[in-house]
Short mmCIF file of C-alpha atoms in Angstrom, two decimals:
data_model
loop_
_atom_site.label_atom_id
_atom_site.label_comp_id
_atom_site.label_asym_id
_atom_site.label_seq_id
_atom_site.Cartn_x
_atom_site.Cartn_y
_atom_site.Cartn_z
CA MET A 1 0.08 0.25 0.20
CA PRO A 2 1.38 2.96 -1.44
CA GLY A 3 2.48 5.78 1.58
CA ARG A 4 2.26 3.96 4.40
CA THR A 5 5.10 4.60 7.55
CA VAL A 6 4.65 1.68 10.06
CA LEU A 7 7.02 1.15 12.97
CA HIS A 8 8.16 -1.95 14.34
CA LEU A 9 9.20 -1.93 18.48
CA ASP A 10 10.60 -4.75 19.68
CA LEU A 11 12.30 -4.24 24.13
CA ASP A 12 15.86 -5.73 24.25
CA ALA A 13 15.86 -8.57 26.15
CA PHE A 14 13.14 -7.81 27.96
CA PHE A 15 12.53 -10.44 31.23
CA ALA A 16 16.40 -10.01 31.15
CA SER A 17 16.30 -6.08 30.88
CA VAL A 18 13.45 -5.77 33.59
CA GLU A 19 15.72 -8.07 36.14
CA GLN A 20 19.08 -6.09 35.53
CA ARG A 21 16.93 -2.92 36.33
CA ASP A 22 14.89 -3.89 39.30
CA LYS A 23 18.41 -6.15 40.33
CA PRO A 24 20.53 -3.73 40.56
CA SER A 25 23.73 -5.36 41.84
CA LEU A 26 23.18 -7.22 38.19
CA ARG A 27 23.66 -4.59 35.81
CA GLY A 28 26.40 -5.26 33.74
CA LYS A 29 26.24 -9.36 34.67
CA PRO A 30 24.30 -12.76 32.44
CA VAL A 31 21.65 -13.14 33.48
CA ILE A 32 19.08 -15.60 32.20
CA VAL A 33 14.94 -16.00 33.11
CA GLY A 34 13.28 -19.27 32.87
CA GLY A 35 13.16 -22.13 33.76
CA ILE A 36 15.56 -22.97 36.78
CA GLY A 37 14.74 -26.49 37.19
CA GLY A 38 16.20 -29.25 35.01
CA ARG A 39 13.87 -29.05 32.42
CA GLY A 40 13.29 -25.47 32.01
CA VAL A 41 13.95 -23.94 28.86
CA VAL A 42 15.49 -20.20 29.12
CA ALA A 43 12.67 -17.36 28.13
CA THR A 44 15.29 -14.74 27.92
CA ALA A 45 19.13 -14.17 27.96
CA SER A 46 20.59 -10.98 28.73
CA TYR A 47 22.93 -9.99 26.00
CA GLU A 48 25.29 -10.51 28.45
CA ALA A 49 24.76 -14.17 28.58
CA ARG A 50 24.29 -14.44 24.98
CA ARG A 51 28.05 -13.32 24.75
CA TYR A 52 27.96 -17.84 25.95
CA GLY A 53 25.78 -18.88 23.68
CA VAL A 54 22.74 -19.03 25.69
CA HIS A 55 19.38 -18.22 23.84
CA SER A 56 15.64 -18.38 24.38
CA ALA A 57 14.33 -21.71 23.69
CA LEU A 58 17.80 -23.30 24.93
CA SER A 59 17.57 -26.21 27.33
CA THR A 60 17.98 -24.52 30.88
CA ALA A 61 20.27 -27.68 31.76
CA ILE A 62 22.57 -26.57 28.33
CA ALA A 63 22.69 -23.07 29.48
CA ARG A 64 24.06 -23.91 32.87
CA ARG A 65 26.90 -25.16 32.13
CA ARG A 66 27.63 -22.38 29.02
CA ALA A 67 27.51 -20.05 31.24
CA PRO A 68 27.30 -21.65 35.12
CA HIS A 69 28.06 -17.96 37.16
CA ALA A 70 25.00 -16.21 34.70
CA ALA A 71 22.13 -15.88 37.69
CA TYR A 72 19.38 -16.98 36.80
CA LEU A 73 15.94 -16.30 37.68
CA ALA A 74 12.31 -17.85 37.73
CA GLY A 75 10.81 -14.55 36.40
CA ARG A 76 8.39 -12.29 37.62
CA PHE A 77 5.36 -12.04 35.09
CA ASP A 78 3.44 -8.68 37.31
CA ALA A 79 6.71 -6.96 36.85
CA TYR A 80 6.36 -7.53 33.11
CA ARG A 81 3.46 -7.31 32.26
CA GLU A 82 3.32 -3.48 34.21
CA SER A 83 5.93 -2.49 31.88
CA SER A 84 4.55 -3.20 28.81
CA ASN A 85 1.48 -2.23 29.84
CA VAL A 86 3.53 1.71 30.19
CA VAL A 87 5.13 0.20 26.99
CA MET A 88 2.14 -0.43 24.41
CA GLY A 89 -0.08 2.93 26.91
CA LEU A 90 3.18 5.14 25.32
CA LEU A 91 2.29 3.65 21.92
CA ARG A 92 -1.26 4.71 22.35
CA THR A 93 -0.08 8.55 22.82
CA ILE A 94 1.42 7.96 18.31
CA SER A 95 -1.13 6.38 17.17
CA PRO A 96 -4.35 4.38 17.69
CA LEU A 97 -3.81 1.34 15.16
CA VAL A 98 -1.19 -0.33 17.27
CA GLU A 99 -0.78 -4.38 16.80
CA PRO A 100 0.79 -5.59 20.18
CA LEU A 101 3.17 -8.92 19.48
CA SER A 102 4.35 -9.88 22.88
CA LEU A 103 4.89 -8.36 25.99
CA ASP A 104 7.62 -6.91 24.08
CA GLU A 105 7.13 -6.17 20.78
CA ALA A 106 4.54 -3.87 18.44
CA TYR A 107 3.60 -2.80 15.09
CA VAL A 108 2.59 1.05 14.25
CA ASP A 109 1.22 2.16 11.75
CA LEU A 110 2.54 5.92 11.30
CA THR A 111 0.07 6.64 9.24
CA ALA A 112 -2.21 7.47 11.61
CA SER A 113 -0.29 9.18 13.22
CA ALA A 114 0.83 12.69 13.29
CA TRP A 115 4.15 12.53 13.57
CA PRO A 116 5.85 13.90 10.91
CA VAL A 117 6.00 10.92 8.17
CA ASP A 118 7.01 12.80 4.87
CA ASP A 119 10.60 14.19 6.46
CA PRO A 120 13.48 12.06 6.98
CA ILE A 121 14.76 14.02 9.09
CA ALA A 122 12.40 15.07 11.48
CA LEU A 123 10.94 11.43 11.84
CA GLY A 124 13.83 10.22 12.86
CA GLU A 125 14.33 12.80 15.85
CA ALA A 126 10.50 11.62 16.86
CA VAL A 127 11.58 8.15 16.57
CA ALA A 128 14.27 9.56 19.78
CA TRP A 129 12.17 11.20 21.53
CA LEU A 130 10.33 8.27 21.63
CA ARG A 131 13.59 5.56 22.80
CA ASN A 132 14.10 8.45 25.54
CA GLU A 133 10.39 8.80 26.74
CA LEU A 134 10.11 4.83 27.01
CA CYS A 135 13.11 4.58 28.87
CA GLN A 136 12.21 7.40 31.68
CA LEU A 137 8.85 5.86 31.82
CA THR A 138 10.27 2.73 32.13
CA GLU A 139 12.62 3.77 34.41
CA GLY A 140 15.45 2.37 32.15
CA LEU A 141 14.62 0.08 29.91
CA THR A 142 15.35 0.59 25.94
CA ALA A 143 14.35 -1.08 23.02
CA SER A 144 15.12 -0.71 19.26
CA VAL A 145 13.20 0.79 16.66
CA GLY A 146 12.19 0.00 12.81
CA VAL A 147 10.83 2.50 10.49
CA GLY A 148 9.95 1.45 6.61
CA SER A 149 6.78 1.02 4.36
CA SER A 150 5.59 -1.77 6.14
CA LYS A 151 6.22 -4.07 8.57
CA LEU A 152 7.87 -6.44 6.88
CA ILE A 153 10.50 -4.05 6.42
CA SER A 154 10.01 -2.46 9.55
CA LYS A 155 11.18 -5.24 11.45
CA LEU A 156 13.98 -5.79 10.00
CA ALA A 157 14.94 -2.44 10.13
CA SER A 158 14.87 -3.13 14.06
CA GLU A 159 16.87 -6.67 14.51
CA ALA A 160 19.51 -4.37 12.06
CA ALA A 161 19.31 -1.41 15.50
CA LYS A 162 20.13 -4.15 17.80
CA PRO A 163 20.45 -3.39 20.82
CA ASP A 164 18.85 -0.39 21.77
CA GLY A 165 19.25 1.71 18.26
CA ALA A 166 16.66 3.27 15.89
CA LEU A 167 17.11 2.65 11.63
CA VAL A 168 14.88 4.55 9.47
CA LEU A 169 14.84 3.48 6.06
CA ARG A 170 13.95 5.26 3.36
CA PRO A 171 11.15 3.56 0.32
CA SER A 172 14.57 4.25 -2.02
CA GLU A 173 16.05 1.96 0.37
CA GLU A 174 14.37 -1.21 1.38
CA LEU A 175 14.99 -3.47 -1.19
CA ALA A 176 18.98 -3.29 -0.59
CA MET A 177 18.50 -4.02 2.97
CA ILE A 178 16.70 -7.31 2.17
CA THR A 179 18.46 -8.45 -0.71
CA PRO A 180 21.15 -10.11 0.03
CA LEU A 181 19.62 -11.40 3.67
CA LYS A 182 18.99 -14.70 4.23
CA VAL A 183 15.48 -16.35 3.24
CA SER A 184 14.44 -17.08 6.33
CA VAL A 185 13.96 -13.27 7.29
CA ILE A 186 10.32 -13.72 5.39
CA PRO A 187 7.67 -13.98 7.32
CA GLY A 188 6.00 -17.76 6.73
CA VAL A 189 9.39 -19.38 5.85
CA GLY A 190 9.90 -21.88 8.37
CA PRO A 191 12.98 -24.74 8.47
CA ALA A 192 10.28 -27.16 6.54
CA THR A 193 10.29 -24.58 3.49
CA THR A 194 13.83 -23.00 4.15
CA GLU A 195 14.66 -26.70 3.43
CA ARG A 196 12.09 -26.67 0.11
CA LEU A 197 13.86 -23.09 -0.65
CA ALA A 198 17.68 -24.31 -0.56
CA ARG A 199 16.84 -27.97 -2.75
CA LEU A 200 15.78 -24.93 -5.30
CA GLY A 201 19.66 -23.28 -4.41
CA VAL A 202 17.94 -20.74 -2.68
CA GLU A 203 19.58 -19.58 0.43
CA THR A 204 19.19 -16.14 0.13
CA VAL A 205 16.76 -13.26 -0.88
CA SER A 206 18.35 -12.33 -3.65
CA GLN A 207 18.40 -15.76 -5.24
CA LEU A 208 14.73 -16.03 -3.38
CA GLN A 209 14.05 -12.73 -6.44
CA LYS A 210 15.75 -15.33 -8.98
CA LEU A 211 13.18 -17.13 -9.39
CA SER A 212 9.85 -16.54 -11.41
CA VAL A 213 6.49 -16.66 -9.58
CA ASN A 214 5.31 -19.92 -11.77
CA GLU A 215 8.57 -21.86 -10.41
CA LEU A 216 7.52 -20.63 -6.99
CA VAL A 217 3.43 -21.71 -7.29
CA ARG A 218 4.77 -24.62 -9.16
CA GLU A 219 6.69 -25.18 -5.51
CA PHE A 220 5.11 -23.99 -2.96
CA GLY A 221 0.61 -23.32 -5.02
CA ARG A 222 -0.72 -20.11 -5.59
CA VAL A 223 -1.49 -18.22 -2.11
CA MET A 224 1.88 -19.07 -0.34
CA GLY A 225 4.58 -18.98 -4.22
CA GLU A 226 2.95 -15.13 -4.57
CA GLY A 227 3.27 -13.98 -1.13
CA LEU A 228 6.96 -15.26 -1.44
CA HIS A 229 7.42 -13.67 -5.12
CA GLU A 230 6.00 -9.74 -3.06
CA LEU A 231 7.81 -10.16 0.31
CA ALA A 232 11.56 -11.13 -1.62
CA PHE A 233 10.39 -7.97 -3.10
CA ALA A 234 9.96 -5.56 -0.52
CA ARG A 235 6.53 -5.31 -0.79
CA ASP A 236 4.20 -6.34 2.05
CA ASP A 237 0.79 -5.15 2.20
CA ARG A 238 -0.36 -6.78 5.53
CA LEU A 239 -1.86 -3.50 7.36
CA VAL A 240 -1.30 -3.07 10.88
CA GLN A 241 -4.78 -4.36 13.02
CA HIS A 242 -5.30 -2.17 16.34
CA VAL A 243 -7.48 -5.56 17.75
CA ARG A 244 -5.60 -8.68 16.80
CA GLU A 245 -7.39 -11.92 15.78
CA VAL A 246 -7.30 -14.56 18.69
CA LYS A 247 -7.08 -18.04 16.64
CA SER A 248 -6.93 -19.58 19.49
CA ILE A 249 -6.69 -20.29 23.49
CA SER A 250 -4.28 -22.98 25.00
CA MET A 251 -2.81 -24.01 28.53
CA GLU A 252 0.20 -26.50 29.18
CA ASP A 253 2.08 -27.60 31.93
CA THR A 254 4.96 -29.40 32.53
CA PHE A 255 5.56 -30.98 35.30
CA ALA A 256 8.70 -31.52 37.49
CA VAL A 257 8.18 -35.87 37.95
CA ASP A 258 6.61 -37.62 34.59
CA ILE A 259 2.65 -38.68 35.82
CA THR A 260 2.60 -42.54 35.30
CA ASP A 261 -1.27 -41.67 36.05
CA ARG A 262 -4.24 -41.82 33.58
CA ALA A 263 -6.38 -40.71 36.61
CA GLU A 264 -4.03 -37.75 38.14
CA LEU A 265 -3.16 -36.64 33.98
CA ALA A 266 -7.11 -36.71 33.01
CA ALA A 267 -7.99 -34.13 36.26
CA ILE A 268 -5.55 -31.36 35.00
CA LEU A 269 -6.86 -31.93 31.95
CA ALA A 270 -9.82 -31.43 33.43
CA ARG A 271 -8.49 -28.16 35.75
CA ASP A 272 -6.57 -26.57 32.29
CA ALA A 273 -10.20 -26.72 30.60
CA ARG A 274 -11.69 -24.88 33.23
CA ALA A 275 -8.97 -22.45 32.71
CA VAL A 276 -9.87 -22.47 28.53
CA ALA A 277 -12.77 -22.38 29.01
CA GLU A 278 -12.50 -19.15 31.18
CA ARG A 279 -10.59 -16.51 28.35
CA LEU A 280 -13.04 -18.17 26.17
CA THR A 281 -16.20 -16.38 28.54
CA ARG A 282 -14.07 -13.26 28.71
CA LYS A 283 -13.13 -13.37 25.48
CA GLY A 284 -16.76 -13.86 24.90
CA LEU A 285 -15.59 -16.14 21.58
CA PHE A 286 -16.71 -20.26 20.87
CA ALA A 287 -14.69 -23.31 20.35
CA ARG A 288 -15.18 -25.65 17.06
CA THR A 289 -12.24 -27.46 18.01
CA ILE A 290 -10.58 -29.19 20.39
CA GLY A 291 -7.16 -30.91 21.02
CA ILE A 292 -4.66 -32.17 23.37
CA LYS A 293 -0.94 -32.18 23.67
CA VAL A 294 1.36 -35.01 25.21
CA ARG A 295 4.77 -35.37 25.61
CA HIS A 296 6.20 -38.57 26.54
CA ALA A 297 9.15 -38.99 28.81
CA ASP A 298 11.90 -39.09 25.61
CA PHE A 299 10.17 -35.79 24.97
CA SER A 300 8.21 -37.46 21.89
CA THR A 301 5.21 -35.39 20.98
CA TRP A 302 1.72 -36.40 20.83
CA SER A 303 -1.00 -34.36 19.63
CA ARG A 304 -5.19 -35.01 18.31
CA SER A 305 -7.97 -33.14 18.00
CA ARG A 306 -11.84 -33.23 17.58
CA THR A 307 -14.78 -30.79 15.53
CA LEU A 308 -17.45 -30.24 17.06
CA ASN A 309 -20.57 -30.04 15.89
CA GLY A 310 -20.98 -27.29 17.28
CA ALA A 311 -19.09 -24.43 19.45
CA THR A 312 -18.89 -24.98 22.36
CA ASP A 313 -17.07 -22.65 25.58
CA ASN A 314 -18.22 -25.05 28.11
CA PRO A 315 -15.31 -26.25 30.60
CA GLU A 316 -17.10 -29.46 30.94
CA ARG A 317 -17.53 -30.88 27.00
CA ILE A 318 -13.84 -29.19 26.62
CA GLY A 319 -12.80 -31.08 29.60
CA GLN A 320 -14.87 -34.38 28.45
CA VAL A 321 -13.53 -34.27 25.01
CA ALA A 322 -10.14 -33.61 26.52
CA ILE A 323 -10.33 -36.56 28.43
CA ASP A 324 -11.51 -38.83 25.71
CA LEU A 325 -8.67 -37.92 23.68
CA LEU A 326 -6.60 -38.42 26.33
CA ARG A 327 -7.62 -42.49 26.00
CA GLU A 328 -5.70 -42.92 23.09
CA VAL A 329 -2.53 -41.66 24.09
CA GLN A 330 0.02 -44.28 26.55
CA VAL A 331 0.33 -42.76 29.46
CA ALA A 332 2.39 -45.56 31.15
CA ASP A 333 6.21 -44.59 30.69
CA GLY A 334 5.28 -41.51 31.91
CA VAL A 335 3.90 -38.05 30.95
CA ARG A 336 6.19 -35.03 30.95
CA LEU A 337 3.98 -32.66 29.39
CA VAL A 338 0.04 -32.04 28.99
CA GLY A 339 -1.77 -29.58 27.39
CA VAL A 340 -5.89 -28.54 26.46
CA GLY A 341 -6.26 -26.55 23.80
CA VAL A 342 -9.21 -24.59 21.26
CA SER A 343 -9.05 -23.27 18.31
CA ASN A 344 -11.24 -22.30 15.45
CA LEU A 345 -13.55 -19.92 17.03
CA THR A 346 -16.30 -17.97 16.69
CA ASP A 347 -18.06 -15.46 18.74
CA SER A 348 -21.37 -17.13 19.21
CA ALA A 349 -22.55 -20.42 20.50
CA GLN A 350 -23.89 -23.00 17.94
CA GLU A 351 -24.62 -25.68 20.85
CA GLU A 352 -24.52 -29.25 19.64
CA LEU A 353 -27.73 -31.16 19.50
CA PHE A 354 -26.72 -34.24 21.05
CA TRP A 355 -24.24 -33.60 23.86
CA GLU A 356 -25.52 -33.14 27.29
CA PRO A 357 -22.76 -33.62 30.19
CA ASP A 358 -22.22 -36.83 32.30
CA ALA A 359 -24.12 -36.70 35.36
CA GLY A 360 -21.76 -38.34 37.75
CA SER A 361 -19.25 -39.45 35.86
CA ASP A 362 -15.88 -40.27 37.21
CA GLU A 363 -13.96 -39.60 33.73
CA ILE A 364 -13.57 -36.13 34.82
CA PRO A 365 -11.85 -36.14 38.28
CA ILE A 366 -12.49 -33.90 40.65
CA ILE A 367 -9.78 -32.76 42.19
CA THR A 368 -7.26 -29.47 44.22
CA GLN A 369 -3.56 -31.11 44.64
CA ALA A 370 -1.94 -32.81 41.56
CA ALA A 371 1.33 -33.08 39.93
CA PRO A 372 3.77 -30.16 40.61
CA VAL A 373 4.23 -28.25 37.29
CA MET A 374 7.17 -25.91 36.82
CA ARG A 375 5.59 -22.32 38.00
CA ARG A 376 6.20 -20.69 40.32
CA ARG A 377 3.05 -20.20 43.02
CA HIS A 378 2.66 -15.98 44.55
CA GLY A 379 1.95 -16.19 47.70
CA ASN A 380 3.42 -19.36 48.97
CA GLU A 381 5.78 -17.94 50.98
CA ALA A 382 6.96 -21.61 51.80
CA SER A 383 8.59 -22.22 48.65
CA TRP A 384 11.32 -19.01 46.99
CA VAL A 385 11.95 -18.77 44.04
CA PRO A 386 15.47 -17.15 42.55
CA GLY A 387 14.20 -13.40 41.80
CA MET A 388 11.11 -13.55 43.95
CA ASP A 389 10.59 -10.14 45.37
CA VAL A 390 10.53 -10.70 49.31
CA SER A 391 10.43 -8.35 52.30
CA HIS A 392 11.43 -7.77 55.99
CA ASP A 393 10.08 -6.85 58.84
CA ASP A 394 13.15 -4.99 59.78
CA HIS A 395 16.21 -5.50 56.57
CA GLY A 396 13.56 -4.45 53.59
CA ARG A 397 12.73 -4.92 50.34
CA GLY A 398 14.82 -7.58 48.73
CA TRP A 399 14.41 -11.27 46.29
CA VAL A 400 15.70 -14.30 46.06
CA TRP A 401 19.02 -15.04 45.60
CA GLY A 402 18.71 -18.90 46.35
CA ALA A 403 17.44 -21.75 48.88
CA GLY A 404 17.32 -24.96 50.60
CA HIS A 405 18.31 -26.61 52.92
CA GLY A 406 16.08 -24.70 55.47
CA ILE A 407 17.96 -21.14 54.27
CA VAL A 408 17.21 -18.33 51.95
CA THR A 409 19.15 -16.32 50.43
CA VAL A 410 18.40 -12.71 49.95
CA ARG A 411 19.73 -9.80 48.47
CA PHE A 412 17.97 -6.69 50.26
CA GLU A 413 18.13 -4.06 47.38
CA THR A 414 15.91 -2.38 44.20
CA ARG A 415 16.26 -0.49 41.57
CA HIS A 416 16.40 2.35 44.08
CA THR A 417 18.39 1.67 46.31
CA GLY A 418 22.13 1.05 44.96
CA VAL A 419 23.62 -2.62 45.07
CA GLY A 420 22.07 -4.03 48.86
CA PRO A 421 24.00 -6.37 51.33
CA VAL A 422 23.39 -10.17 50.94
CA ARG A 423 21.85 -12.26 54.05
CA SER A 424 21.14 -15.84 54.83
CA LEU A 425 17.76 -16.53 56.55
CA ARG A 426 15.76 -19.30 58.09
CA ALA A 427 13.43 -20.11 55.29
CA ASP A 428 10.16 -20.32 57.44
CA ASP A 429 11.28 -17.14 59.22
CA PRO A 430 8.26 -15.45 60.02
CA ALA A 431 9.64 -12.01 59.38
CA LEU A 432 10.37 -12.91 55.71
CA HIS A 433 7.08 -12.17 53.51
CA VAL A 434 6.90 -12.82 50.20
CA ALA A 435 5.77 -8.83 48.17
CA ALA A 436 4.77 -7.45 44.73
CA PRO A 437 7.04 -6.44 42.85
CA LEU A 438 8.19 -2.07 43.46
CA MET A 439 5.11 -0.30 40.93
CA LEU A 440 6.45 1.98 38.34
CA ALA A 441 6.59 5.79 39.08
CA VAL A 442 3.84 6.06 35.96
CA THR A 443 2.15 3.81 37.31
CA ARG A 444 1.66 4.44 40.40
CA SER A 445 0.38 8.48 39.52
CA ALA A 446 -1.73 7.05 36.29
CA GLN A 447 -4.20 4.46 37.78
CA GLN A 448 -6.70 5.23 34.90
CA ALA A 449 -4.43 4.89 32.48
CA GLU A 450 -5.60 2.53 29.16
CA PHE A 451 -2.84 -0.84 30.19
CA VAL A 452 -3.64 -3.90 27.22
CA ASN A 453 -4.91 -6.22 28.47
CA GLU A 454 -2.33 -9.23 29.44
CA ASP A 455 -5.15 -12.41 28.30
CA GLN A 456 -3.55 -10.67 24.85
CA PHE A 457 -0.51 -12.41 25.10
CA ILE A 458 -1.32 -15.97 27.13
CA VAL A 459 -4.03 -16.87 24.81
CA SER A 460 -2.75 -17.06 21.35
CA SER A 461 0.81 -19.42 22.38
CA GLY A 462 -0.30 -21.08 26.23
CA SER A 463 2.72 -21.14 29.12
CA THR A 464 6.10 -21.98 29.08
CA PRO A 465 6.89 -24.22 31.61
CA ASP A 466 6.90 -21.17 34.16
CA GLY A 467 4.64 -19.28 33.15
CA LEU A 468 6.12 -16.78 31.46
CA ASN A 469 5.62 -15.87 27.50
CA PRO A 470 9.56 -16.11 25.48
CA GLY A 471 10.90 -12.63 24.90
#
């Protein structure tokens, strides 16, 4: 679409940066946020940790071998959500067309703003103002910003500007930027498509540009083939969506110990089905398709789904289908992850004609105690998790450095105090309490500001082992 100007903003190493901001003793040091157990996965690594080869989605066990002296923290979603809310609120003061992609990333259509999109120098100054304002409001976070004529170009520009930089591209500069890059930078080109293109001798965008539309259509079909050809020449007409369409809602649990008890797995699916149904209800949506995912002890993953002859938000119906699907899975060798999800969503109920709840059925057991999951439990003062905010009646605010053998080690500091002392306390010390994250000044002074609903980020991807969305 001619004349469009799109901004892409990506907060730098978001989760880890929030931790470094709030914990002065970690600034400039390797910090890794994610699952801290043996089966954990890295959600975000600070730039200091990335020098050791640690990156998101890496096994925490491998990360510990590569960076044994890094700080490993379980994560604090409340703190991340607050900073994200502030950033998204700032972007909405610029343009009404803001499309959040996650807690730390968003597109902004500047064509709908008052920004000087036709003046490159003034536009660059506006971007500099945005980055400075963001840093001030979040009390120290940084972001990389890219500006171009499309989503594709603005995202590539922000990637090129990382970390803590900005790149504003004129339309005449865009094709030269994308041509030498790997073909995997094109949206929709994942590992499978990359492999198919490699068989055609295509590894870079410049090589992709040499293939004709007919060749690409013959290999990938009309829609994808024509799309690849357009994107290879930096032609991207995707609009910035003010409200992103929710395509699926899911909930997963990763267990600290493998489960072989089918009844216990069924209970967990029933519990997660209720959580999924609650999210459907909050969104005013109904699901036609229900599915489950099961990961075995050997990491093999099994998934199945069933499409109903109607659409539902009924937790009993979702749970019943999930448990029916579970019957087809062997669990005797142990299950390490189970999840339930819904898709094929609609905004109108279409009740099934021949389904009724199983009154009194024992197929969906209702229990309150399930297997321990690798997820932080807020408010449980007997379980001290590294990174957790705490307060002590005598020593003030701090955070958990580590715990074990009846002892909890706390560093007493906040982002306002500078590096603080470390003290070892009894894990059952009655003066030690779990605390909420220290609020940002802008949040305290503007409680009624228009902030982003966290479900916007949770529902599309489920939860990771620690209830985090990778950043």
